[in-house]
PDB file of C-alpha atoms in Angstrom:
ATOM      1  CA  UNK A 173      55.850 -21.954  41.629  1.00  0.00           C
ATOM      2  CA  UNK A 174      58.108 -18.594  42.217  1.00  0.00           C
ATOM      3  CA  UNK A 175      58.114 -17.343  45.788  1.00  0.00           C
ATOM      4  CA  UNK A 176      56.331 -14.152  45.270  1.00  0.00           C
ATOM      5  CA  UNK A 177      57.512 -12.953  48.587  1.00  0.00           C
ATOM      6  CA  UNK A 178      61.611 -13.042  48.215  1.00  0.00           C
ATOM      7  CA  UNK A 179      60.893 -10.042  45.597  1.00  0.00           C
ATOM      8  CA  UNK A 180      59.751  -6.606  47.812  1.00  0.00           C
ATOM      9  CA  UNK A 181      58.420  -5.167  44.568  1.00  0.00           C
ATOM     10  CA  UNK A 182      58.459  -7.337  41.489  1.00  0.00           C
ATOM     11  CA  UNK A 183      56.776  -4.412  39.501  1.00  0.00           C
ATOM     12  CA  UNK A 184      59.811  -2.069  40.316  1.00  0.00           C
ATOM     13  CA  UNK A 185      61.956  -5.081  38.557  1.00  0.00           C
ATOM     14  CA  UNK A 186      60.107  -4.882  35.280  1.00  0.00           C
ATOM     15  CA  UNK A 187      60.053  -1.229  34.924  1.00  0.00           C
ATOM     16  CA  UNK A 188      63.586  -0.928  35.141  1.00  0.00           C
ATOM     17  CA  UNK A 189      63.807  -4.031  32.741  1.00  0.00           C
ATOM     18  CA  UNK A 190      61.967  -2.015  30.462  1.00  0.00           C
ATOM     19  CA  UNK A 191      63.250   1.214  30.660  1.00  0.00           C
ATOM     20  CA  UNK A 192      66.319  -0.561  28.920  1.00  0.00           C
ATOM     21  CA  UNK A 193      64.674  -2.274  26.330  1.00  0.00           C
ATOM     22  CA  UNK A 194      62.695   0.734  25.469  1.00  0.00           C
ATOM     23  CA  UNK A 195      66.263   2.301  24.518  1.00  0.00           C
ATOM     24  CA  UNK A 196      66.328  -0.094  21.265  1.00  0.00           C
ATOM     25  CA  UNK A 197      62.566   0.631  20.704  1.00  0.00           C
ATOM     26  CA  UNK A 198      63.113   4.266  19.951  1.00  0.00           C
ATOM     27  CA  UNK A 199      65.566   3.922  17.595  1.00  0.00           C
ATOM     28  CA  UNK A 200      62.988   1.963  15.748  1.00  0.00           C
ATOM     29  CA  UNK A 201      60.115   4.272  15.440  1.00  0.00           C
ATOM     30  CA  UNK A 202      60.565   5.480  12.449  1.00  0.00           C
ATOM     31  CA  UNK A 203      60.235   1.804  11.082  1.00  0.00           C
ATOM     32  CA  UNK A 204      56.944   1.833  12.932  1.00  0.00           C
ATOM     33  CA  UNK A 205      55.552   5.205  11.765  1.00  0.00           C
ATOM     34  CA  UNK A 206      56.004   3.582   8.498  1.00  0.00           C
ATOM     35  CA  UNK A 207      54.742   0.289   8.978  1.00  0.00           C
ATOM     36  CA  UNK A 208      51.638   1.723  10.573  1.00  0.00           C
ATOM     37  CA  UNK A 209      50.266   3.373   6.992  1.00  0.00           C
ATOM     38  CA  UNK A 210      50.370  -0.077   5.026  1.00  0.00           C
ATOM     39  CA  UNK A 211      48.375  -2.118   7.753  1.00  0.00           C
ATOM     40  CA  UNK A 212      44.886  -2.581   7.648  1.00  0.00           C
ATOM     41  CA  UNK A 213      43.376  -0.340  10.750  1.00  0.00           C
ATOM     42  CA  UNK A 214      42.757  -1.438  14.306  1.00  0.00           C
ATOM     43  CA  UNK A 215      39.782  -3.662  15.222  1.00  0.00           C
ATOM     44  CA  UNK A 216      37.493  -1.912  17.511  1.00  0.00           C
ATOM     45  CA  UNK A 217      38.178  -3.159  20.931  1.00  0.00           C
ATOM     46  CA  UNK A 218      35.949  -1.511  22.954  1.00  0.00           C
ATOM     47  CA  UNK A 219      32.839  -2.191  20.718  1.00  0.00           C
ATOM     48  CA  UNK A 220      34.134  -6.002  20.764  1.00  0.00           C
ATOM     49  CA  UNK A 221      33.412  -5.538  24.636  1.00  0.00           C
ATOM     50  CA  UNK A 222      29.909  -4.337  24.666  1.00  0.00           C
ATOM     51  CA  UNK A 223      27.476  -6.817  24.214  1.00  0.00           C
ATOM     52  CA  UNK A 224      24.948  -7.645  26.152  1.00  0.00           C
ATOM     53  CA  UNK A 225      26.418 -10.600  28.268  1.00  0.00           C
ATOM     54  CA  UNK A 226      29.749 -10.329  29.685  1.00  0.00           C
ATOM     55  CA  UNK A 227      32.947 -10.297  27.011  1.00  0.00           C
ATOM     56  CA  UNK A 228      35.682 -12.622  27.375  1.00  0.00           C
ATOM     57  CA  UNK A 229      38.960 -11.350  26.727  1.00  0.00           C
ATOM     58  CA  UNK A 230      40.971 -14.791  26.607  1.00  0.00           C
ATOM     59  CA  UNK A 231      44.955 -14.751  27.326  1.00  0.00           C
ATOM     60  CA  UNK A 232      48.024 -16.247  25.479  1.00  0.00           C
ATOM     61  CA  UNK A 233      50.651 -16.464  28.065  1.00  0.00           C
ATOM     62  CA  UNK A 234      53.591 -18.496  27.993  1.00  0.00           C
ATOM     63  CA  UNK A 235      54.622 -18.025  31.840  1.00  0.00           C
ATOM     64  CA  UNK A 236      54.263 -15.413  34.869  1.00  0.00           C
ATOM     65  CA  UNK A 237      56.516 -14.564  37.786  1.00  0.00           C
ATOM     66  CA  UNK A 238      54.013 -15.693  39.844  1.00  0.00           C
ATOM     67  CA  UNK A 239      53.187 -18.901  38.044  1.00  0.00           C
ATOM     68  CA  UNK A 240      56.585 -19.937  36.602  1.00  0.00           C
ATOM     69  CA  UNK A 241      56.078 -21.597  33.131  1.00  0.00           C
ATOM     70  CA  UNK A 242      52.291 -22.453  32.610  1.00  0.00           C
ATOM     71  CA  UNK A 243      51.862 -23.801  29.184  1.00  0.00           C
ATOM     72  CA  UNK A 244      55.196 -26.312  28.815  1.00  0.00           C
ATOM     73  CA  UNK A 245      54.339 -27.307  25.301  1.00  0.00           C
ATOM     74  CA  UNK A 246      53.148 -23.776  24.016  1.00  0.00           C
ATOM     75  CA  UNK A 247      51.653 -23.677  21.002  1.00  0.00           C
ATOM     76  CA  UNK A 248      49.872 -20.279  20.097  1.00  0.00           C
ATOM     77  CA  UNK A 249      48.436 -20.954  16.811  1.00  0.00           C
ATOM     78  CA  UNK A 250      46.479 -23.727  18.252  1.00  0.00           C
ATOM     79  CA  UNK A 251      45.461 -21.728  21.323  1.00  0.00           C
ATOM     80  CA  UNK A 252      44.289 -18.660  19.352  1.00  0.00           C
ATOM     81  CA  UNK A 253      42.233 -20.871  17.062  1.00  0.00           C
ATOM     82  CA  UNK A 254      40.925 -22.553  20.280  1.00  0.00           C
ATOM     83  CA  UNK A 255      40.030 -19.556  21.631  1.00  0.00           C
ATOM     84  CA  UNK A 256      38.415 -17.915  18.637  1.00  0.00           C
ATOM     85  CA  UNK A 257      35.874 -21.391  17.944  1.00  0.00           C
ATOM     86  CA  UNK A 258      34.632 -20.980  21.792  1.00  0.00           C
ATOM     87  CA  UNK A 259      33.459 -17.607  21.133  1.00  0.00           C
ATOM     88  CA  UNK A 260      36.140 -14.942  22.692  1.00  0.00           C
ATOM     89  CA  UNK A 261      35.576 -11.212  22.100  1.00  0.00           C
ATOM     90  CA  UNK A 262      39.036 -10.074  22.284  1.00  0.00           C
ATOM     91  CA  UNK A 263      42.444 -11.980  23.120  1.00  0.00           C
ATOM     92  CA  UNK A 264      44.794 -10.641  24.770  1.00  0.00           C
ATOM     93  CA  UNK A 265      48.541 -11.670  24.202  1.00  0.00           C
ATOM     94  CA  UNK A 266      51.480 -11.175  26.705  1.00  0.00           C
ATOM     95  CA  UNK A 267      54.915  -9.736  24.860  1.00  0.00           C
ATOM     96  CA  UNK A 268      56.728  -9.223  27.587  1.00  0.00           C
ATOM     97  CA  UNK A 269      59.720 -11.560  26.827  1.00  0.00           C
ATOM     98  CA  UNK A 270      61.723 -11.360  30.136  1.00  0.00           C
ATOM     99  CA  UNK A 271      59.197 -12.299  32.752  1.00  0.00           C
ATOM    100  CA  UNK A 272      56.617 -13.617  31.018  1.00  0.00           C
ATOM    101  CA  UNK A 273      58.363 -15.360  27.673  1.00  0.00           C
ATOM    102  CA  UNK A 274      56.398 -13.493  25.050  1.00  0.00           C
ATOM    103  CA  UNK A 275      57.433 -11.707  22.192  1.00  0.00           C
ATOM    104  CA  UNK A 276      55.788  -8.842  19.952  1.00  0.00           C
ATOM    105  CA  UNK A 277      55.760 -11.423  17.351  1.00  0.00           C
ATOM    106  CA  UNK A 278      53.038 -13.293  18.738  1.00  0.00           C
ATOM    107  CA  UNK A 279      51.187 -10.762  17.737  1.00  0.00           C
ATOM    108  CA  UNK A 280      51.585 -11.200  13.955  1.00  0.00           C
ATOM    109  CA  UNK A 281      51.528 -15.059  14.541  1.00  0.00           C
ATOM    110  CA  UNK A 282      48.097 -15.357  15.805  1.00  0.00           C
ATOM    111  CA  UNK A 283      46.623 -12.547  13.498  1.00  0.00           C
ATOM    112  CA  UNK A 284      45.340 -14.211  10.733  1.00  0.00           C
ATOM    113  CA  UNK A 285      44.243 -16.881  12.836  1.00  0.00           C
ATOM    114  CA  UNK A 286      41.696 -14.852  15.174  1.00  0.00           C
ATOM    115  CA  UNK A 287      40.755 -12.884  11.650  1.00  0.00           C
ATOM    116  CA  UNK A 288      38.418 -10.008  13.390  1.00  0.00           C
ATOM    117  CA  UNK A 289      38.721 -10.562  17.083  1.00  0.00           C
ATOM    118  CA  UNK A 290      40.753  -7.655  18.262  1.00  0.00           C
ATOM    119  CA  UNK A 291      44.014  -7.826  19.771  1.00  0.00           C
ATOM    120  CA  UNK A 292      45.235  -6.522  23.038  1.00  0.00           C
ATOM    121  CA  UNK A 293      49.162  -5.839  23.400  1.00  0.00           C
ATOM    122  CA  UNK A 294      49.602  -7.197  27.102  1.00  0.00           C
ATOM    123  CA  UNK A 295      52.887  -5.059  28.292  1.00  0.00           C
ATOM    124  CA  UNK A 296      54.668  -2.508  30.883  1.00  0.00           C
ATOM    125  CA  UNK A 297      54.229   0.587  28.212  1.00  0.00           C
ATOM    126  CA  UNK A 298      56.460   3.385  30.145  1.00  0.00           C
ATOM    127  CA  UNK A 299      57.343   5.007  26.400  1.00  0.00           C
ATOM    128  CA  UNK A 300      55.352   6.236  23.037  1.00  0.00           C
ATOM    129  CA  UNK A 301      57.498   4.051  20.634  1.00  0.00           C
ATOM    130  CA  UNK A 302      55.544   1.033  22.916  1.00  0.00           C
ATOM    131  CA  UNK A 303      52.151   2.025  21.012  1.00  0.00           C
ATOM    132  CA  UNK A 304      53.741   2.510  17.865  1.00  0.00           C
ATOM    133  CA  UNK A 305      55.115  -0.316  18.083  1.00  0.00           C
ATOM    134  CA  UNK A 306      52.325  -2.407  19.068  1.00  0.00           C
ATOM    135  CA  UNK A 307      50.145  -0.805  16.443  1.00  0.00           C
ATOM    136  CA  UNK A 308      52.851  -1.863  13.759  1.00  0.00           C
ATOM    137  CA  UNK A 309      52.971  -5.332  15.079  1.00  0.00           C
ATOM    138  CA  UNK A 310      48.986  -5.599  14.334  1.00  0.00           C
ATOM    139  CA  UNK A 311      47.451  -4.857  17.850  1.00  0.00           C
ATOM    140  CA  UNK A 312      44.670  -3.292  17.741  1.00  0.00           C
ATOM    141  CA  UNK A 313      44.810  -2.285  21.634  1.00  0.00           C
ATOM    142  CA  UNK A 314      47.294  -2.104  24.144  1.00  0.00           C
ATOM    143  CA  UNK A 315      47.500  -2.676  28.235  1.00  0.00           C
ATOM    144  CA  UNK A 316      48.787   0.906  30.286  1.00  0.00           C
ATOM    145  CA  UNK A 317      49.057   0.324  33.882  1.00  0.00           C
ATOM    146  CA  UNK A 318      48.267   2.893  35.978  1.00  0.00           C
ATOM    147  CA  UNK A 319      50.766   2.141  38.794  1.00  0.00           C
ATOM    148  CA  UNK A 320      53.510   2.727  36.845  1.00  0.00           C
ATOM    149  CA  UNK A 321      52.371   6.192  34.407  1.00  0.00           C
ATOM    150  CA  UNK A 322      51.544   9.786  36.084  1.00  0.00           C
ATOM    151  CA  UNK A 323      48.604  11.102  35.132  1.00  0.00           C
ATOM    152  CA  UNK A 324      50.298  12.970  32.422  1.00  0.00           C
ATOM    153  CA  UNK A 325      51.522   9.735  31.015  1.00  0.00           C
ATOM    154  CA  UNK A 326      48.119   8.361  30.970  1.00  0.00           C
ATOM    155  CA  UNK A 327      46.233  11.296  29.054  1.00  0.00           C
ATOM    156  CA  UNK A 328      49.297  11.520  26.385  1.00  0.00           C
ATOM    157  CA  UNK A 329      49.023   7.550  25.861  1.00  0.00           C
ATOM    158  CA  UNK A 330      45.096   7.416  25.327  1.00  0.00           C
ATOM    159  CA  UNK A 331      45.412  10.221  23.070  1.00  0.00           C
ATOM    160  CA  UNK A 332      48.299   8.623  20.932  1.00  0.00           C
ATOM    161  CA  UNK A 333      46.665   5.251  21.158  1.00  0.00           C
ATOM    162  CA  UNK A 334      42.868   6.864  19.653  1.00  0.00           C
ATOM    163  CA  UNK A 335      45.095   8.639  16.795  1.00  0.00           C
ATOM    164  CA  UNK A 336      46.433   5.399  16.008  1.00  0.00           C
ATOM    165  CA  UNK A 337      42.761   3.968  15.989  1.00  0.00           C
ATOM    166  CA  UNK A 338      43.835   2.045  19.205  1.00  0.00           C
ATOM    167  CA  UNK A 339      41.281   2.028  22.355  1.00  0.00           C
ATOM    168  CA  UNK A 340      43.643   1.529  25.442  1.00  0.00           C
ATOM    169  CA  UNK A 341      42.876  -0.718  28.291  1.00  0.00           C
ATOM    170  CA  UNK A 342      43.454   0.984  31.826  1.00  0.00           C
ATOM    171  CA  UNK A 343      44.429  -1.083  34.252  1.00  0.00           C
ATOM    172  CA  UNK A 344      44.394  -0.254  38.131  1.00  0.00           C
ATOM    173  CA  UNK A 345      44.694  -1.765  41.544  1.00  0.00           C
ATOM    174  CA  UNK A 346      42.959   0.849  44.048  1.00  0.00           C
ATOM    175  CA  UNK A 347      41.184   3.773  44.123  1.00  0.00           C
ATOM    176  CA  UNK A 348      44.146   6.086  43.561  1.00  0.00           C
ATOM    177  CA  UNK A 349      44.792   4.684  39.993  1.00  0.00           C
ATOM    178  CA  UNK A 350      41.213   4.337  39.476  1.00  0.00           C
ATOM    179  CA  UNK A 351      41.005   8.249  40.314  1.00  0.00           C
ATOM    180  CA  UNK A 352      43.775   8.641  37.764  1.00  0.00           C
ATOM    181  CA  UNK A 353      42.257   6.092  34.750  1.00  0.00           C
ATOM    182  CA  UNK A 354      38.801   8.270  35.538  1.00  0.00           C
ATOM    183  CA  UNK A 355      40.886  11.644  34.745  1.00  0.00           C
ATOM    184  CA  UNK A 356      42.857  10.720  31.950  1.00  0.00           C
ATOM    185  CA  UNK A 357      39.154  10.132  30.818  1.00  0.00           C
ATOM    186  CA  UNK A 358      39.628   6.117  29.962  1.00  0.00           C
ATOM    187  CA  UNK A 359      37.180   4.682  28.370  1.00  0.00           C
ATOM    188  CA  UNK A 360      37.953   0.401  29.296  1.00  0.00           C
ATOM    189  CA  UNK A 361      39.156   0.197  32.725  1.00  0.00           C
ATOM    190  CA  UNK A 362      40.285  -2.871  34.234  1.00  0.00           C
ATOM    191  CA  UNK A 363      40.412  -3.845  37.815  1.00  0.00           C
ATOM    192  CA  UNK A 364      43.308  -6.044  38.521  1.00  0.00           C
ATOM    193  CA  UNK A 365      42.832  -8.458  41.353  1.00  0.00           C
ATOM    194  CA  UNK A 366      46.137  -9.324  41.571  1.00  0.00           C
ATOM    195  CA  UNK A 367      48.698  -6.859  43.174  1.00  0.00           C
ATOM    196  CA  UNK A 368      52.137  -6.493  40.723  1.00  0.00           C
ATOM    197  CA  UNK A 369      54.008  -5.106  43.269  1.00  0.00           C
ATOM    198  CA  UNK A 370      53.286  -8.399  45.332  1.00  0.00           C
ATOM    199  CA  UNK A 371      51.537 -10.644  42.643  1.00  0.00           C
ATOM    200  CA  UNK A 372      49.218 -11.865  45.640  1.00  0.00           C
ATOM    201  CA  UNK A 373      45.937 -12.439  44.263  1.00  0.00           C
ATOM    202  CA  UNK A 374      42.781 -10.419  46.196  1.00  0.00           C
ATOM    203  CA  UNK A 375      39.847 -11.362  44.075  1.00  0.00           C
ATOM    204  CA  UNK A 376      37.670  -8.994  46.621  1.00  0.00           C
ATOM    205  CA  UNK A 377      38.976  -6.099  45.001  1.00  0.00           C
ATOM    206  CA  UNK A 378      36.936  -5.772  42.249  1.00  0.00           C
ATOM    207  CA  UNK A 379      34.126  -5.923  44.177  1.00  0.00           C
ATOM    208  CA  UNK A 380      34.952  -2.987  46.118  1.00  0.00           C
ATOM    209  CA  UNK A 381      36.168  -0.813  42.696  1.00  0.00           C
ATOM    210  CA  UNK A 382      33.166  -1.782  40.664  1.00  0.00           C
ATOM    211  CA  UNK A 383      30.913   1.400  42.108  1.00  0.00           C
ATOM    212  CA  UNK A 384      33.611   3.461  41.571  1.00  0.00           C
ATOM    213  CA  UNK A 385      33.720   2.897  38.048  1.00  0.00           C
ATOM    214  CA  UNK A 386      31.647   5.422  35.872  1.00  0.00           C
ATOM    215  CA  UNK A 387      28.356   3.379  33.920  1.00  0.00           C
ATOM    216  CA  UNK A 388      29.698   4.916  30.449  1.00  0.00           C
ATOM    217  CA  UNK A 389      32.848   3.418  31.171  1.00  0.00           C
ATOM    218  CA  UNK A 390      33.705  -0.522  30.015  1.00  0.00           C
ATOM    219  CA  UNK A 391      34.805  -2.048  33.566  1.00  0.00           C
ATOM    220  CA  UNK A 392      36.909  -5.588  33.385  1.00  0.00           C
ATOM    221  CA  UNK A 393      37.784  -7.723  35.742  1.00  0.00           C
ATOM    222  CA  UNK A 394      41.433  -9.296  35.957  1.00  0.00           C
ATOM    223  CA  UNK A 395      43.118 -12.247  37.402  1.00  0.00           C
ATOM    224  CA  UNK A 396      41.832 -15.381  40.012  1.00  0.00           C
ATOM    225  CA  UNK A 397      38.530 -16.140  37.377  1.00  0.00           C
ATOM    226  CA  UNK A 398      38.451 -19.718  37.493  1.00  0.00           C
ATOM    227  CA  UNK A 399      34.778 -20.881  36.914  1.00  0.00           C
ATOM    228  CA  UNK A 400      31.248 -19.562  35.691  1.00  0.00           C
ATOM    229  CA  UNK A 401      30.061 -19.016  39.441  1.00  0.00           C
ATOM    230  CA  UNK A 402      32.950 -16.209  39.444  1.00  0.00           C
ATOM    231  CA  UNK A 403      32.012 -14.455  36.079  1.00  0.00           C
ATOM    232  CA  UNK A 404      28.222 -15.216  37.240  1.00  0.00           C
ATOM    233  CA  UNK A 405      29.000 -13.519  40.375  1.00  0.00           C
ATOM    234  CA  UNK A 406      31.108 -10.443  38.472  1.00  0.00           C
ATOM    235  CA  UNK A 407      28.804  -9.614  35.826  1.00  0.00           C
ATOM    236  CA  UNK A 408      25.853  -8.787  38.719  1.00  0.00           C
ATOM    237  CA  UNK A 409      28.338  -6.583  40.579  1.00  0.00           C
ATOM    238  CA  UNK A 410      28.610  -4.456  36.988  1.00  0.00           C
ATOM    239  CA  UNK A 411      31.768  -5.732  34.675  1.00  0.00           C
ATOM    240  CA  UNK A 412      31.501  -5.837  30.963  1.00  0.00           C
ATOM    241  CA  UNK A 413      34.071  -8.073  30.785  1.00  0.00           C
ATOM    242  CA  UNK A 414      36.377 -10.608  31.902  1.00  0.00           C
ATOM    243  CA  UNK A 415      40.277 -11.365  31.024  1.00  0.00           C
ATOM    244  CA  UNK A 416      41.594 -14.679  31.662  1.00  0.00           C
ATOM    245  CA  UNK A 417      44.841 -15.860  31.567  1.00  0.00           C
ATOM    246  CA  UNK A 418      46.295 -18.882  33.300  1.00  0.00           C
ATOM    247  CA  UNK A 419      42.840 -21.194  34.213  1.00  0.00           C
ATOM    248  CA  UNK A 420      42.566 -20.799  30.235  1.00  0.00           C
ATOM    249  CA  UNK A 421      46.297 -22.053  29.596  1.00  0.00           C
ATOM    250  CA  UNK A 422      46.590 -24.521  32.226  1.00  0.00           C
ATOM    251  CA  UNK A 423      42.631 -25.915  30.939  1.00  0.00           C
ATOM    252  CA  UNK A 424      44.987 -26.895  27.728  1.00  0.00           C
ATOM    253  CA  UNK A 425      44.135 -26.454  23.863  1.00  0.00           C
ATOM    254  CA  UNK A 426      41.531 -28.421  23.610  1.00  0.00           C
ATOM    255  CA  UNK A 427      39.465 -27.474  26.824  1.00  0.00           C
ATOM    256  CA  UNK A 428      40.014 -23.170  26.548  1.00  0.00           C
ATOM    257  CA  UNK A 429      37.490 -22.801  24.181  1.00  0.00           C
ATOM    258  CA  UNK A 430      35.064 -25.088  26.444  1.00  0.00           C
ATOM    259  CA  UNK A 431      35.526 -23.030  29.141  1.00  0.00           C
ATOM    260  CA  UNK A 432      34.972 -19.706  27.092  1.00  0.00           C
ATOM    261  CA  UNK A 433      31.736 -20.840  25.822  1.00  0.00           C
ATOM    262  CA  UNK A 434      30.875 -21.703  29.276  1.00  0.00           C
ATOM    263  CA  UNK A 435      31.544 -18.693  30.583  1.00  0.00           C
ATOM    264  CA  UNK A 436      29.670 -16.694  28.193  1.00  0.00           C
ATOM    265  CA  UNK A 437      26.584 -19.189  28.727  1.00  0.00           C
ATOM    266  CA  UNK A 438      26.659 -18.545  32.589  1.00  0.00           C
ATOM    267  CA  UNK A 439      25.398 -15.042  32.025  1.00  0.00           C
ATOM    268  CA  UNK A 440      21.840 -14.658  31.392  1.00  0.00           C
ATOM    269  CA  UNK A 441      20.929 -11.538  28.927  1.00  0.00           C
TER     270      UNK A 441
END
């Protein structure tokens, strides 16, 4: 496992990653723009979220700065199947290549495979040509991170991602950002439990956020879920939803969808 700690601010690190990868981006949004009008539209992500139990959003993720690699033989296809026969709502699917060994092309590789569960573009979006890009790629929604975007940022990204047809998934880590998500009138926050500047894990702090978070609003929980007693114990405090990531991976192909369904049985309606 990385040492978290030799890195002051690991978030910093990606940001600047991706404000030079962003550079090749832009010179391909025309290509999106294009793309975008012969693909079917975008699933509706926020719907897929409001049930009456709690929604799973289930993860494909290679490997995480604070993990290292987590799924040594990774096999996506299999995993997205997996994940859509133990009931998830949405999956969400890391692209980041550098620090996380995605790729935008997972997107298109598990798309025909999870056939209407929506998809959720997992990324550091600091630029436009991100959404178009994700959009063109087949996601149907697409992670902004409030630590990183002003408040400016956030409003012109929600309101790019809805004319796309694209419902954006707000993600914060205290009650600044959360004041910001609530501005840029968000309509799926998520409350990170796990600090990206750090990538230490405080699985309090969605307790603490929860009341903060409007009742019209679709609040999610991220990071340190591990068993039913913790989405149980989250879905009386008020979340919609749940994403998982690495308990699902490391649980292996043939036990992620067993835990899913588990998960969704551990809340009664």
């Amino acid at each position: 496992m990385s040492n978290v700690r030799s890195i002051p601010d690991i978030l910093l690190k990606i940001v600047e990653t991706k404000k030079s990868e962003i550079k090749e981006i832009r010179r391909e949004k025309p290509f999106f723009t294009r793309k975008i009008k012969d693909i079917h539209p975008a699933l509706d992500f926020k719907n897929a979220l409001s049930g009456e139990g709690l929604s799973v959003i289930a993860e494909i993720k290679k490997a995480s700065p604070s993990a290292g690699i987590i799924s040594t033989h990774f096999r996506p296809l299999e995993i997205a199947l997996a994940y859509r026969k133990g009931g998830a709502d949405a999956v969400s699917v890391l692209t980041d290549e550098t620090y996380f060994k995605g790729s935008i092309g997972l997107i298109t590789l598990v798309r025909n495979t999870l056939k209407n569960i929506p998809i959720l573009r997992k990324d550091f979006i600091i630029d436009d040509s991100q959404i178009y890009e994700a959009r063109a790629y087949g996601a149907d929604s697409f992670l902004l991170i409030a630590g990183i975007l002003s408040l400016q940022q956030l409003e012109d990204f929600i309101s790019l991602g809805r004319e796309l047809g694209m419902e954006p998934l707000v993600e914060v880590h205290n009650e600044t950002e959360l004041f910001n998500a609530i501005q840029a009138k968000s309509d799926i926050i998520g409350v990170n439990n796990r600090n990206l500047r750090t990538f230490e894990l405080n699985t309090s702090l969605s307790k603490k956020l929860i009341s903060k978070i409007p009742a019209c609003v679709t609040a999610v929980s991220e990071s340190g879920i591990r068993s039913s007693k913790d989405t149980a114990y989250l879905h009386s405090l008020g979340f919609n939803a749940v994403l998982v990531g690495e308990t699902l991976m490391r649980s292996g192909k043939d036990n992620c969808g067993k835990i899913i369904t588990e998960f969704k049985k551990s809340i009664s309606t």
